[in-house]
Amino acid sequence: MKRLFVLLWVVLPVVLALPSPPQALASWAGDNCNGTHYDDYYVKRSEAQSYASAAAEEGYEWGGGCWNNNNKDDTPDAPDSRGEGPDCSGFTFKAWELRNGFGKQGFEKWERLYEIHGPWTTYDFHSPVSDDPFYKLADKNVSTTIYMDAFAKDGHVAMIYVDGDSPFGLDLMIEALGDDPGTGKFYESYRSQSEYVGVRREDWTDDCWPSCQHPSPSVVVVP
Amino acid sequence: MVHAPFIPFGRIRTGTTALSLPWGSGSGRAGLTPGRESATLGPSSFDVDGRGRIYLADAMQDRIAVFAGGRLQRQTSIALSARADVALTDAGALFAIDRAGPNVIVRRIDPAGRVGLALSLGMALQGQIRTDGEEAVADLLPQDHWVAVDADRFGSLARSGTTSGRPVHDTQLLRVIDEHSLRLGTVSGGRVVDAVEVRFIQRLGEVALAESDGSGGYWAVVHVWRSSPGPADQFQVVHVASGRIVQSFAVGDSRFADTPPLGRFRLGLDGNLYQLMTRSDGMRIVRYKLGGGS
């Protein structure tokens, strides 16, 4: 018995001092991205705008697509770590409620905390093909574009946050701009830059739905 | 109303290189973060003092670097975002406007290179920063209001007023642009004076620069673009005074990094126009001598 006690006395500290076995590396996305997704119908631009707006100040992650809504980047200065935030094409994919597959039509709601990027890159947004659920606009005039349309080049894509340009000629865009500036609203000159094309998601439901057909209420004049 | 001369796309003035830096890390290089499904980020802004010295907001290296004759004179370490905008005062102080989460902040670097404490201007979207004498004027968006920021003798910053036009001496500079016209004016004594509308044949983007020429006229740089027959864009510089175009020329849009749109041109305190251009191998600041006819 005494020999066993001595053995434990000698061996136990050595065992405890050994490095613990390797564990799976934790990531912000692994710990936080527990959202879900589901088919969606009658999706309006205003809903997409609101969804995108919640991503502002939530960071940027290359290949990422998961964020909360606490108005801060929870993984600053930690690029490529499965941190918080989308990249620009993943942000557009989720805000536009695209389905996860080339050629798939319809809308799919991806909750903020569901981690997904989608299959489209900026190249795809810049150069849509016929079975994509988005298409290139004929021009980029202010009168042609509508909010939540996008400007895309091979390398970046951003969505128009509000209609109409500013008094100094820039558009207020919402975009995942990069690791440093993160995701947010920025005034940009993409409309004027020749590398960018205008792109529109198909099949939005009008913002006035379901009241679009209702006539304005009659004005009753009380004598 | 005056008509700006039509300048075909590609007929541009090249200017002379005032500063050329390759991309990279270190004092003789400019920082770059290549875009990966995002914008490519590089220097965010610059300004030029009365001696032609260039103050570069090298945001990716968190520094303001001062160059004279293409050589580094000094640098100040300061955390800058890729959207920071800077402007110099006559005495050599530099103001920087930047984002801090949802807030806009202003900082001042005194002529000796010391960085003062930041002043928060509250929640807003960042526009641009310019100077009026020794104070800064910061454009806050989307309201498009200009907030004046003063520094006391210890360098502490405080707000000193808000105007709808950009304060310039005791007046306010106004600028409005739409798809084919640029309107400029000055508010003086509660009235708009020296108002002018400049019509362009080409489609317009942003007003990249609008400055008073000090004699009732204006210098402006506007982005012109087209979609067809093939996409093209460039910038057109106009000097308008006494109701006529005094000078106009076009400059190119050499853009590798996504420099913020209001950080690309400066009317230097030396009286020359400067443009920040980027290519795959590095950045340049190009000088255009102003004056003379078109």
XYZ file of C-alpha atoms in Angstrom, chain B:
294
model
C -25.941 78.807 -66.563
C -22.782 77.849 -68.389
C -21.929 74.787 -70.431
C -18.811 72.802 -69.665
C -16.873 71.881 -72.769
C -17.398 68.343 -73.984
C -14.199 66.358 -73.504
C -14.266 62.877 -75.091
C -13.456 59.938 -72.869
C -9.764 59.214 -72.991
C -8.654 62.738 -73.860
C -7.028 63.327 -70.526
C -4.213 65.387 -69.070
C -1.515 63.275 -67.447
C 0.041 65.715 -64.955
C 3.378 65.198 -63.232
C 4.119 62.689 -60.506
C 4.649 64.366 -57.140
C 4.898 61.148 -55.147
C 5.219 57.519 -56.167
C 5.258 54.637 -53.688
C 5.192 50.906 -54.336
C 2.824 48.762 -52.309
C 4.277 47.084 -49.277
C 5.266 47.488 -45.663
C 7.734 50.043 -44.390
C 8.318 53.754 -44.485
C 9.013 53.956 -48.219
C 5.971 51.964 -49.220
C 2.223 52.396 -49.055
C 0.109 49.790 -47.314
C -2.364 47.759 -49.324
C -4.928 45.127 -48.385
C -5.939 43.296 -51.551
C -9.643 42.619 -51.779
C -10.942 39.094 -51.305
C -14.648 39.306 -52.018
C -14.292 42.839 -50.704
C -12.841 46.181 -51.663
C -9.091 46.582 -52.173
C -7.924 49.035 -49.539
C -4.978 51.402 -49.635
C -4.231 55.004 -48.677
C -7.494 56.688 -47.790
C -6.767 60.358 -48.283
C -4.059 63.023 -48.471
C -3.481 66.761 -48.429
C -0.777 69.130 -49.628
C 0.655 72.124 -47.794
C 1.822 75.460 -49.148
C 5.304 74.116 -49.872
C 4.024 71.171 -51.840
C 4.640 68.653 -49.038
C 2.265 65.716 -49.216
C 0.582 64.381 -46.081
C -0.530 60.829 -46.857
C -3.116 58.946 -44.793
C -1.469 55.526 -45.106
C -4.371 53.775 -43.411
C -3.110 50.215 -43.851
C 0.085 51.144 -41.983
C -1.684 53.332 -39.422
C 0.372 56.425 -40.081
C 0.321 59.924 -41.496
C 3.454 60.157 -43.612
C 4.842 63.488 -44.798
C 6.758 63.547 -48.060
C 8.733 66.358 -49.677
C 10.243 65.932 -53.099
C 9.197 62.288 -53.017
C 11.153 61.586 -49.806
C 9.756 60.782 -46.401
C 10.202 63.707 -44.011
C 8.456 62.317 -40.966
C 5.582 60.104 -39.955
C 3.089 59.981 -37.128
C 1.606 56.743 -35.870
C -2.158 56.952 -35.603
C -4.835 54.297 -35.929
C -6.728 54.987 -39.141
C -9.543 53.126 -40.808
C -9.646 52.631 -44.553
C -12.162 55.481 -44.716
C -10.199 58.143 -42.831
C -10.130 61.556 -44.485
C -7.589 64.272 -43.698
C -7.172 68.008 -44.191
C -4.389 70.461 -43.390
C -4.598 73.911 -41.862
C -2.484 76.827 -43.030
C -0.256 76.439 -39.959
C 0.423 72.768 -40.634
C -1.961 71.036 -38.222
C -3.754 68.063 -39.682
C -7.304 67.000 -38.888
C -8.523 63.459 -39.500
C -12.125 62.324 -39.595
C -12.841 58.653 -39.098
C -15.379 56.099 -37.961
C -15.412 54.562 -34.513
C -18.217 52.036 -34.599
C -21.396 53.937 -35.388
C -19.803 57.248 -34.364
C -17.769 59.773 -36.292
C -14.646 61.077 -34.593
C -12.191 63.878 -35.325
C -8.573 63.961 -34.243
C -5.898 66.614 -34.655
C -2.193 66.200 -35.206
C -0.359 69.384 -34.332
C 2.397 70.758 -36.576
C 4.997 68.949 -34.430
C 3.326 65.602 -35.124
C 1.638 65.104 -31.746
C -1.741 63.386 -31.830
C -4.438 64.909 -29.628
C -7.479 63.297 -28.082
C -10.366 62.355 -30.309
C -13.613 64.290 -30.319
C -16.762 62.285 -31.026
C -19.287 64.004 -33.261
C -21.906 61.398 -32.393
C -23.711 58.826 -34.480
C -23.598 59.715 -38.160
C -22.150 58.605 -41.443
C -18.785 60.053 -42.240
C -18.527 62.524 -45.080
C -15.396 64.545 -45.590
C -13.222 66.903 -43.575
C -11.839 70.233 -44.696
C -10.363 73.202 -42.898
C -11.289 76.836 -42.537
C -8.377 78.766 -41.146
C -7.161 76.765 -38.158
C -10.434 74.978 -37.492
C -11.775 71.822 -39.057
C -15.149 71.492 -40.721
C -16.581 67.990 -40.856
C -19.375 66.948 -43.186
C -21.814 64.621 -41.422
C -24.174 62.482 -43.440
C -26.864 61.790 -44.403
C -27.930 65.242 -43.179
C -25.032 66.853 -45.103
C -24.392 69.232 -42.213
C -20.987 70.775 -41.587
C -19.751 70.789 -38.021
C -16.946 73.176 -37.126
C -14.306 71.842 -34.718
C -11.917 74.148 -32.895
C -8.747 73.324 -31.005
C -7.751 75.297 -27.943
C -4.114 76.130 -27.210
C -3.685 72.776 -25.526
C -5.009 70.945 -28.561
C -8.322 69.950 -26.998
C -11.104 69.797 -29.559
C -14.640 71.150 -29.246
C -17.577 71.685 -31.568
C -18.092 75.322 -32.444
C -21.139 75.372 -34.688
C -23.144 73.658 -37.407
C -24.022 74.970 -40.858
C -25.757 73.554 -43.900
C -23.032 74.824 -46.222
C -19.308 74.338 -45.871
C -17.773 77.209 -43.898
C -15.173 79.119 -45.903
C -13.947 82.247 -44.127
C -17.156 84.049 -43.198
C -19.250 82.456 -45.915
C -20.611 79.008 -46.767
C -19.854 77.093 -49.928
C -22.792 75.234 -51.468
C -22.639 72.449 -54.023
C -25.388 70.333 -55.507
C -25.075 67.914 -58.383
C -27.547 65.933 -60.442
C -27.174 63.779 -63.507
C -26.138 66.596 -65.846
C -25.545 69.762 -63.875
C -23.427 71.082 -61.061
C -24.625 74.058 -59.053
C -22.245 76.061 -56.926
C -22.889 79.075 -54.766
C -21.791 81.003 -51.722
C -23.914 82.052 -48.771
C -22.799 85.462 -47.589
C -24.725 87.681 -45.210
C -27.734 85.366 -45.428
C -27.881 85.579 -49.245
C -26.640 83.283 -51.974
C -24.101 85.046 -54.147
C -21.861 84.008 -57.031
C -24.285 81.205 -57.886
C -23.606 79.314 -61.073
C -24.969 76.220 -62.769
C -22.583 74.264 -64.968
C -24.222 71.924 -67.468
C -22.420 68.870 -68.769
C -23.285 66.742 -71.786
C -21.955 63.623 -70.137
C -23.621 61.982 -67.176
C -22.295 63.060 -63.789
C -21.354 61.105 -60.713
C -19.959 62.721 -57.617
C -18.448 66.132 -56.929
C -14.978 64.889 -56.079
C -13.823 68.405 -55.201
C -15.436 71.832 -54.885
C -13.399 74.793 -53.709
C -13.656 78.538 -53.819
C -10.955 80.196 -55.933
C -10.933 83.143 -53.527
C -12.227 85.590 -56.157
C -15.881 84.696 -56.423
C -15.242 81.690 -58.653
C -14.865 77.974 -58.046
C -12.709 75.004 -58.826
C -14.599 71.758 -59.154
C -13.805 68.187 -60.132
C -16.727 66.023 -61.214
C -16.875 62.352 -62.132
C -18.261 61.868 -65.662
C -19.322 58.468 -66.935
C -21.247 56.540 -69.555
C -22.723 53.062 -69.894
C -22.810 52.809 -73.669
C -21.479 52.175 -76.259
C -18.924 50.859 -73.781
C -18.544 51.758 -70.126
C -16.121 54.581 -69.447
C -15.450 57.177 -66.801
C -13.040 59.966 -66.050
C -12.942 63.214 -64.097
C -13.491 66.684 -65.509
C -11.897 69.683 -63.860
C -13.596 73.050 -64.277
C -12.679 76.536 -63.151
C -15.713 78.774 -63.363
C -15.577 82.486 -62.605
C -17.622 85.510 -63.557
C -20.234 83.302 -65.154
C -17.924 81.571 -67.597
C -15.700 78.551 -67.798
C -12.142 79.785 -67.397
C -10.437 76.427 -67.656
C -11.478 72.820 -68.108
C -9.618 69.595 -68.672
C -10.111 65.905 -67.989
C -8.015 63.516 -65.907
C -8.106 59.750 -65.776
C -9.589 57.443 -63.196
C -6.672 55.165 -62.416
C -8.058 53.065 -59.614
C -6.631 49.805 -58.305
C -7.422 50.382 -54.646
C -10.896 51.553 -53.696
C -9.911 54.970 -52.415
C -12.851 56.745 -50.754
C -14.489 58.927 -53.396
C -13.979 62.212 -51.553
C -10.335 61.506 -50.711
C -8.939 61.430 -54.223
C -8.483 65.110 -55.125
C -7.101 68.065 -53.257
C -6.527 71.673 -54.157
C -3.176 72.016 -52.429
C -2.336 75.036 -50.331
C 0.343 75.636 -52.979
C -2.411 76.323 -55.526
C -2.013 73.142 -57.572
C -4.534 70.353 -58.044
C -3.495 66.901 -56.839
C -4.959 63.470 -57.520
C -4.361 60.175 -55.697
C -4.114 57.375 -58.259
C -3.509 53.680 -57.713
C -2.312 50.874 -59.953
C -1.392 47.260 -59.386
C 2.238 48.177 -58.656
C 1.704 51.116 -56.337
C 0.218 54.536 -55.748
C 0.985 57.939 -57.184
C -0.016 61.457 -56.354
C -0.157 63.482 -59.527
C 0.076 67.252 -59.700
C -1.756 69.407 -62.238
C -0.618 72.997 -62.494
C -3.604 75.278 -62.635
C -4.018 78.587 -64.348
C -4.028 79.754 -67.947
C -6.707 78.995 -70.477
C -8.396 75.743 -71.306
